[in-house]
Short mmCIF file of C-alpha atoms and ligand atoms in Angstrom, two decimals:
data_model
loop_
_atom_site.label_atom_id
_atom_site.label_comp_id
_atom_site.label_asym_id
_atom_site.label_seq_id
_atom_site.Cartn_x
_atom_site.Cartn_y
_atom_site.Cartn_z
CA UNK A 251 119.39 181.61 59.16
CA UNK A 252 120.58 182.20 62.69
CA UNK A 253 118.69 180.25 65.37
CA UNK A 254 117.84 181.04 69.00
CA UNK A 255 116.17 179.21 71.88
CA UNK A 256 113.10 181.40 72.36
CA UNK A 257 111.22 179.28 74.91
CA UNK A 258 111.80 176.57 77.51
CA UNK A 259 109.67 174.65 79.96
CA UNK A 260 109.34 171.38 81.82
CA UNK A 261 106.88 169.35 83.84
CA UNK A 262 107.29 166.51 86.29
CA UNK A 263 104.39 164.64 87.93
CA UNK A 264 103.60 165.42 91.57
CA UNK A 265 104.05 161.95 93.07
CA UNK A 266 107.53 161.31 94.48
CA UNK A 267 108.94 157.76 94.71
CA UNK A 268 111.89 157.83 97.11
CA UNK A 269 114.68 155.31 97.54
CA UNK A 270 113.07 154.38 100.87
CA UNK A 271 109.84 153.54 98.99
CA UNK A 272 111.85 151.26 96.65
CA UNK A 273 113.44 149.52 99.64
CA UNK A 274 109.93 148.23 100.39
CA UNK A 275 109.51 146.87 96.83
CA UNK A 276 112.85 145.24 95.93
CA UNK A 277 116.03 144.06 97.65
CA UNK A 278 117.90 147.37 97.54
CA UNK A 279 118.96 150.20 99.83
CA UNK A 280 118.95 153.98 99.76
CA UNK A 281 122.71 153.87 100.32
CA UNK A 282 123.32 151.54 97.32
CA UNK A 283 121.17 153.66 94.99
CA UNK A 284 122.70 156.97 96.13
CA UNK A 285 126.32 155.85 95.92
CA UNK A 286 125.99 153.88 92.63
CA UNK A 287 123.74 156.34 90.77
CA UNK A 288 123.31 159.65 92.65
CA UNK A 289 119.51 159.22 92.61
CA UNK A 290 117.50 160.08 95.76
CA UNK A 291 114.00 160.15 94.31
CA UNK A 292 112.07 160.15 91.04
CA UNK A 293 108.57 161.16 89.90
CA UNK A 294 105.72 158.84 88.94
CA UNK A 295 102.83 159.89 86.69
CA UNK A 296 99.28 159.79 88.03
CA UNK A 297 96.88 157.23 86.48
CA UNK A 298 95.18 159.90 84.33
CA UNK A 299 98.50 161.16 82.91
CA UNK A 300 100.15 159.92 79.68
CA UNK A 301 103.35 160.79 77.85
CA UNK A 302 101.37 163.22 75.65
CA UNK A 303 99.80 165.02 78.63
CA UNK A 304 103.19 165.44 80.33
CA UNK A 305 104.63 166.68 77.02
CA UNK A 306 101.77 169.13 76.46
CA UNK A 307 102.27 170.84 79.84
CA UNK A 308 106.00 171.31 79.19
CA UNK A 309 105.21 172.50 75.65
CA UNK A 310 102.66 175.10 76.83
CA UNK A 311 105.19 176.43 79.34
CA UNK A 312 107.81 176.77 76.58
CA UNK A 313 105.33 178.54 74.29
CA UNK A 314 104.44 180.99 77.10
CA UNK A 315 108.14 181.85 77.64
CA UNK A 316 108.58 182.32 73.87
CA UNK A 317 105.51 184.59 73.80
CA UNK A 318 104.17 182.64 70.81
CA UNK A 319 100.62 181.62 69.93
CA UNK A 320 100.10 177.89 69.24
CA UNK A 321 99.75 178.47 65.49
CA UNK A 322 103.11 180.29 65.33
CA UNK A 323 104.71 176.81 65.54
CA UNK A 324 105.50 175.26 62.14
CA UNK A 325 106.87 171.89 63.26
CA UNK A 326 106.38 169.84 66.46
CA UNK A 327 108.92 167.10 67.27
CA UNK A 328 108.47 164.77 70.25
CA UNK A 329 111.31 162.49 71.34
CA UNK A 330 110.13 159.51 73.37
CA UNK A 331 110.56 155.78 73.84
CA UNK A 332 107.24 155.54 75.71
CA UNK A 333 104.73 156.96 73.20
CA UNK A 334 101.01 156.94 74.06
CA UNK A 335 100.53 154.57 71.07
CA UNK A 336 102.70 153.13 68.28
CA UNK A 337 100.41 155.27 66.12
CA UNK A 338 99.37 158.04 65.97
CA UNK A 339 102.55 159.81 66.98
CA UNK A 340 102.67 161.43 70.40
CA UNK A 341 103.55 164.67 68.58
CA UNK A 342 100.13 164.57 66.87
CA UNK A 343 98.46 164.34 70.31
CA UNK A 344 100.61 167.18 71.65
CA UNK A 345 99.67 169.30 68.63
CA UNK A 346 96.00 168.92 69.51
CA UNK A 347 96.61 169.51 73.23
CA UNK A 348 98.48 172.80 72.70
CA UNK A 349 95.85 174.04 70.25
CA UNK A 350 98.01 174.16 67.14
CA UNK A 351 96.18 173.70 63.82
CA UNK A 352 98.98 174.20 61.29
CA UNK A 353 102.20 172.38 62.27
CA UNK A 354 103.67 169.17 60.89
CA UNK A 355 104.14 166.84 63.87
CA UNK A 356 106.23 163.69 64.25
CA UNK A 357 108.14 161.61 66.81
CA UNK A 358 111.82 160.77 67.03
CA UNK A 359 113.01 157.43 68.42
CA UNK A 360 116.58 157.67 69.68
CA UNK A 361 115.95 156.61 73.30
CA UNK A 362 117.83 158.72 75.86
CA UNK A 363 119.58 160.68 73.08
CA UNK A 364 116.14 161.63 71.74
CA UNK A 365 116.06 165.22 72.97
CA UNK A 366 119.47 165.99 71.48
CA UNK A 367 118.60 164.28 68.17
CA UNK A 368 115.30 166.22 68.05
CA UNK A 369 117.04 169.48 68.92
CA UNK A 370 119.56 168.97 66.08
CA UNK A 371 116.68 168.24 63.68
CA UNK A 372 114.78 171.36 64.79
CA UNK A 373 117.85 173.58 64.46
CA UNK A 374 118.31 172.29 60.90
CA UNK A 375 114.70 173.12 59.96
CA UNK A 376 115.03 176.70 61.22
CA UNK A 377 118.57 177.21 59.88
CA UNK A 378 117.59 176.04 56.38
CA UNK A 379 114.56 178.34 56.28
CA UNK A 380 112.04 175.47 56.20
CA UNK A 381 110.47 176.64 59.47
CA UNK A 382 110.43 179.78 61.62
CA UNK A 383 109.50 178.20 64.96
CA UNK A 384 109.93 174.55 65.95
CA UNK A 385 108.69 173.02 69.21
CA UNK A 386 110.87 170.21 70.59
CA UNK A 387 109.63 168.07 73.47
CA UNK A 388 111.33 165.15 75.20
CA UNK A 389 108.76 163.24 77.24
CA UNK A 390 108.64 159.88 78.97
CA UNK A 391 106.34 157.82 81.14
CA UNK A 392 108.91 155.14 81.91
CA UNK A 393 107.47 153.89 85.20
CA UNK A 394 104.73 152.02 83.28
CA UNK A 395 107.43 150.00 81.47
CA UNK A 396 109.51 149.01 84.50
CA UNK A 397 109.65 145.57 86.06
CA UNK A 398 109.38 146.34 89.77
CA UNK A 399 110.90 142.90 90.46
CA UNK A 400 114.11 143.87 88.63
CA UNK A 401 116.27 145.93 90.99
CA UNK A 402 118.80 146.58 88.21
CA UNK A 403 116.35 148.79 86.29
CA UNK A 404 113.39 149.86 88.48
CA UNK A 405 115.54 152.08 90.71
CA UNK A 406 116.88 154.12 87.79
CA UNK A 407 114.01 155.61 85.83
CA UNK A 408 111.34 158.30 86.34
CA UNK A 409 108.68 160.26 84.46
CA UNK A 410 108.69 163.85 83.11
CA UNK A 411 108.91 166.17 80.11
CA UNK A 412 111.13 169.03 78.91
CA UNK A 413 110.54 171.36 75.97
CA UNK A 414 112.17 174.16 73.98
CA UNK A 415 111.10 176.38 71.11
CA UNK A 416 113.77 177.11 68.50
CA UNK A 417 113.12 180.23 66.43
CA UNK A 418 114.68 182.12 63.54
CA UNK A 419 116.86 184.86 65.04
CA UNK A 420 117.61 188.35 63.70
CA UNK A 421 121.03 188.24 65.42
CA UNK A 422 124.00 186.72 63.60
CA UNK A 423 125.71 183.53 64.70
CA UNK A 424 123.07 181.92 66.92
CA UNK A 425 122.19 178.23 67.03
CA UNK A 426 124.03 174.96 66.93
CA UNK A 427 127.76 175.56 66.44
CA UNK A 428 128.96 171.95 66.26
CA UNK A 429 127.32 168.55 66.17
CA UNK A 430 128.43 164.96 66.66
CA UNK A 431 125.73 162.31 66.35
CA UNK A 432 126.43 158.57 66.31
CA UNK A 433 124.63 155.24 66.40
CA UNK A 434 126.48 152.06 67.27
CA UNK A 435 124.27 149.01 66.56
CA UNK A 436 126.68 146.76 68.50
CA UNK A 437 124.68 147.97 71.48
CA UNK A 438 121.26 147.23 69.98
CA UNK A 439 120.27 144.70 72.65
CA UNK A 440 121.96 146.31 75.64
CA UNK A 441 118.86 148.35 76.54
CA UNK A 442 115.64 147.21 74.92
CA UNK A 443 112.00 146.23 75.21
CA UNK A 444 111.84 142.68 73.85
CA UNK A 445 108.18 142.64 72.81
CA UNK A 446 105.53 144.99 71.48
CA UNK A 447 106.96 145.49 67.99
CA UNK A 448 106.75 143.57 64.70
CA UNK A 449 109.41 141.03 65.69
CA UNK A 450 107.50 140.00 68.79
CA UNK A 451 103.98 141.40 68.77
CA UNK A 452 102.35 141.75 72.18
CA UNK A 453 100.44 138.66 73.35
CA UNK A 454 99.37 137.17 76.65
CA UNK A 455 102.53 135.01 76.48
CA UNK A 456 104.95 137.94 75.98
CA UNK A 457 103.12 139.83 78.68
CA UNK A 458 103.36 136.89 81.13
CA UNK A 459 107.11 136.78 80.46
CA UNK A 460 107.32 140.53 81.20
CA UNK A 461 108.82 141.23 77.78
CA UNK A 462 107.14 144.63 77.51
CA UNK A 463 109.41 145.92 80.31
CA UNK A 464 112.74 147.68 79.85
CA UNK A 465 115.65 145.21 79.96
CA UNK A 466 119.20 146.42 80.36
CA UNK A 467 122.77 145.18 80.60
CA UNK A 468 123.74 147.83 83.14
CA UNK A 469 127.48 147.20 83.28
CA UNK A 470 127.92 147.14 79.46
CA UNK A 471 125.83 150.30 79.10
CA UNK A 472 127.85 152.01 81.79
CA UNK A 473 131.10 151.04 80.02
CA UNK A 474 129.80 152.35 76.67
CA UNK A 475 128.71 155.64 78.22
CA UNK A 476 131.97 156.32 80.03
CA UNK A 477 133.98 155.35 76.90
CA UNK A 478 131.92 157.46 74.49
CA UNK A 479 130.47 160.57 76.10
CA UNK A 480 133.55 162.74 76.67
CA UNK A 481 134.85 161.90 73.16
CA UNK A 482 131.48 162.71 71.62
CA UNK A 483 131.26 166.05 73.46
CA UNK A 484 134.84 166.87 72.47
CA UNK A 485 134.14 166.14 68.77
CA UNK A 486 131.20 168.59 68.79
CA UNK A 487 133.21 171.21 70.70
CA UNK A 488 136.05 170.97 68.16
CA UNK A 489 133.62 171.29 65.23
CA UNK A 490 132.34 174.48 66.87
CA UNK A 491 135.92 175.79 67.02
CA UNK A 492 135.71 176.02 70.83
CA UNK A 493 137.79 174.53 73.61
CA UNK A 494 136.20 172.61 76.53
CA UNK A 495 137.35 175.35 78.94
CA UNK A 496 135.32 178.06 77.21
CA UNK A 497 132.04 176.13 77.44
CA UNK A 498 129.85 177.86 80.05
CA UNK A 499 127.76 174.82 80.99
CA UNK A 500 127.31 171.18 79.99
CA UNK A 501 123.74 169.84 80.13
CA UNK A 502 124.33 166.07 80.14
CA UNK A 503 121.77 163.28 80.01
CA UNK A 504 121.01 162.37 83.62
CA UNK A 505 121.59 158.59 83.64
CA UNK A 506 124.03 158.19 86.50
CA UNK A 507 125.98 160.82 88.49
CA UNK A 508 129.12 158.69 88.09
CA UNK A 509 128.76 158.82 84.30
CA UNK A 510 128.51 162.64 84.46
CA UNK A 511 131.62 162.71 86.66
CA UNK A 512 133.41 160.58 84.02
CA UNK A 513 132.52 163.16 81.34
CA UNK A 514 133.97 165.97 83.48
CA UNK A 515 137.11 163.92 84.14
CA UNK A 516 137.47 162.98 80.45
CA UNK A 517 137.35 166.66 79.50
CA UNK A 518 139.54 167.71 82.48
CA UNK A 519 136.81 170.05 83.74
CA UNK A 520 135.48 170.65 87.26
CA UNK A 521 132.04 169.27 88.15
CA UNK A 522 130.62 172.80 88.49
CA UNK A 523 130.63 172.93 84.65
CA UNK A 524 128.14 170.03 84.63
CA UNK A 525 124.46 170.59 85.39
CA UNK A 526 123.18 167.78 87.62
CA UNK A 527 119.61 167.18 88.80
CA UNK A 528 119.52 163.37 88.72
CA UNK A 529 119.03 163.24 92.52
CA UNK A 530 115.49 164.63 92.05
CA UNK A 531 114.23 162.82 88.95
CA UNK A 532 116.40 159.77 88.19
CA UNK A 533 116.82 158.93 84.52
CA UNK A 534 113.93 160.40 82.50
CA UNK A 535 115.45 159.25 79.18
CA UNK A 536 114.49 161.57 76.28
CA UNK A 537 113.10 164.12 78.78
CA UNK A 538 116.25 164.53 80.85
CA UNK A 539 118.24 167.09 78.84
CA UNK A 540 115.10 169.22 78.30
CA UNK A 541 114.18 169.20 82.00
CA UNK A 542 117.79 169.96 82.95
CA UNK A 543 118.03 172.86 80.48
CA UNK A 544 114.80 174.42 81.80
CA UNK A 545 115.99 174.13 85.41
CA UNK A 546 119.45 175.48 84.56
CA UNK A 547 117.88 178.58 82.99
CA UNK A 548 115.46 179.10 85.88
CA UNK A 549 118.29 178.72 88.42
CA UNK A 550 120.28 181.44 86.64
CA UNK A 551 122.98 179.01 85.47
CA UNK A 552 122.39 179.96 81.79
CA UNK A 553 122.20 183.40 80.22
CA UNK A 554 121.79 184.67 76.66
CA UNK A 555 124.95 184.20 74.61
CA UNK A 556 126.35 181.33 76.73
CA UNK A 557 128.12 178.41 75.09
CA UNK A 558 126.28 175.20 76.03
CA UNK A 559 126.94 171.55 75.29
CA UNK A 560 124.12 168.98 75.32
CA UNK A 561 125.49 165.45 75.56
CA UNK A 562 123.52 162.21 75.80
CA UNK A 563 123.64 158.48 75.12
CA UNK A 564 121.03 155.77 75.04
CA UNK A 565 119.64 152.57 73.60
CA UNK A 566 120.79 151.83 70.08
CA UNK A 567 123.48 152.71 71.18
CA UNK A 568 122.90 156.32 70.22
CA UNK A 569 125.03 159.25 71.33
O1 LIG B 252 120.10 156.20 79.76
C1 LIG B 252 120.79 155.01 79.60
C2 LIG B 252 120.23 154.02 80.56
N1 LIG B 252 121.10 153.20 81.30
C3 LIG B 252 122.14 153.58 82.08
O2 LIG B 252 122.61 154.65 82.09
C4 LIG B 252 122.69 152.53 82.97
C5 LIG B 252 124.18 152.52 83.05
N2 LIG B 252 124.59 151.61 84.08
C6 LIG B 252 124.60 151.98 85.40
O3 LIG B 252 124.28 153.12 85.73
C7 LIG B 252 125.10 150.98 86.40
O4 LIG B 252 125.63 149.86 85.72
C8 LIG B 252 123.99 150.51 87.38
C9 LIG B 252 123.62 151.65 88.31
C10 LIG B 252 122.76 150.02 86.64
C11 LIG B 252 124.54 149.38 88.24
O5 LIG B 252 125.68 149.79 88.95
P1 LIG B 252 127.02 148.92 88.92
O6 LIG B 252 127.97 149.58 89.81
O7 LIG B 252 127.41 148.72 87.47
O8 LIG B 252 126.54 147.57 89.57
P2 LIG B 252 126.60 146.10 88.95
O9 LIG B 252 125.55 145.91 87.90
O10 LIG B 252 128.02 145.80 88.61
O11 LIG B 252 126.19 145.27 90.23
C12 LIG B 252 126.99 145.24 91.42
C13 LIG B 252 126.22 144.48 92.49
C14 LIG B 252 125.66 143.15 91.96
O12 LIG B 252 125.76 142.22 93.03
P3 LIG B 252 126.95 141.14 93.08
O13 LIG B 252 126.84 140.36 91.79
O14 LIG B 252 128.22 141.95 93.16
O15 LIG B 252 126.63 140.37 94.30
C15 LIG B 252 124.22 143.45 91.69
O16 LIG B 252 123.39 142.32 91.82
O17 LIG B 252 125.09 145.25 92.90
C16 LIG B 252 123.89 144.45 92.80
N3 LIG B 252 122.78 145.32 92.50
C17 LIG B 252 122.07 145.95 93.45
N4 LIG B 252 122.17 145.96 94.78
C18 LIG B 252 121.31 146.71 95.48
C19 LIG B 252 122.27 145.67 91.28
N5 LIG B 252 121.23 146.51 91.43
C20 LIG B 252 121.08 146.70 92.77
C21 LIG B 252 120.20 147.46 93.54
N6 LIG B 252 120.35 147.45 94.89
N7 LIG B 252 119.22 148.23 93.00
#
C-alpha cells in the first residue's frame, strides 16, 4: 500500500526557561550557550503535566488535522526516553487520553532517534496492510531528569511532543522511499541514565548520587553525530533513488545547530534546506523531529508531494 502523512500536530509547555534564567542556576552564559549550541530558550512542563499528557495534546491535534475519529486509529506508537512509568507504556496512557478503544499501543526506546524509528515502524504497518491509520508520537519531559548542577547537560534539553498520523493512501508512490537505520553499541554509555533499570534499581543511594539524571560525554557524542549524520542521510537518499539536491527539506533532530550545519556541509547543501527551531526549544529528544515537522508544515515550508528527509541520532548510539 501507498502511505501518506494525513495529520500532524505538536505541543510545548507554556513555561519558558531562557539562557538568562540558566545563568542564575549554573556557571554558564547566554553567549556560550548560543554560540556552542544555537539554543536561546527551552520549555519546561508544569507540575501537573507528564510525558503522556504532552503526547496526548499533540496526538489530538494530529487527529484533528487528519479528520479522523479516535477509533479510526489501529496502532499507537510513542517514542520516549522519559515515559510516565516503566510500565504501563506511555502509549497505553495516550490511547486512553485520546479516547481510542481499539488500537494496539506500545512504546519505542531509541532515545533521540525515537521519532524516526517509530515513523519507520508505522510506515511499515500501513504499507504491509496490517493497519490503515497509525498514530506516531514523540514526547519527552526531560527537564525532570536533568541535573541542574551539571552545566554540560542542563542547558541542552527541553520538554515537548510532536505527532503524525500515517494513513493508507489511494495515490500511488507515497510513503517512505528510502531508509537507513543503525545502532552502534560502542556508544552505549555516552548518553545514559545510570540507575532506574534492572542493572541498578532505584534506591535512596542511587538517588543521592544523582544517578537517575541524564549523563553525557558531550564531546564524544558531538563527534559521533558529525561523523554519522550526513552519511546516514545520504544512504537513505540513495536508497530512494534521489540526489541530495532534489530533497525539498531536511527535518533534522535538533540537538545542536552546529551539528545541523555539519549535516548541510557534509551533503554540500545550503542551510536553507535544513529546518531549524532549536533556538526555541533546545533538544527535545524523541519529540524534536515531530515538533519540527509540524512547525515546518504550518510555516508553509512543506507541501504535498515534497521530498523530505528525517535524520536523527541519539543514545545507543542510534541513528
Ligand atoms: O541528542 C543527542 C544529545 N546530545 C548531544 O547532541 C550533545 C552533543 N554535544 C554537544 O552538543 C557539545 O559537545 C556540547 C554543547 C555539549 C558542548 O560543546 P563543546 O564545544 O563540545 O564544549 P566542550 O565539552 O568541549 O567544553 C568546552 C569548555 C570546557 O571548559 P574547558 O575545559 O575548556 O575549560 C567546558 O567545561 O566549555 C565548558 N563548558 C561550559 N561553559 C559554559 C561546558 N558546558 C558549559 C556551559 N557553559 N554550559
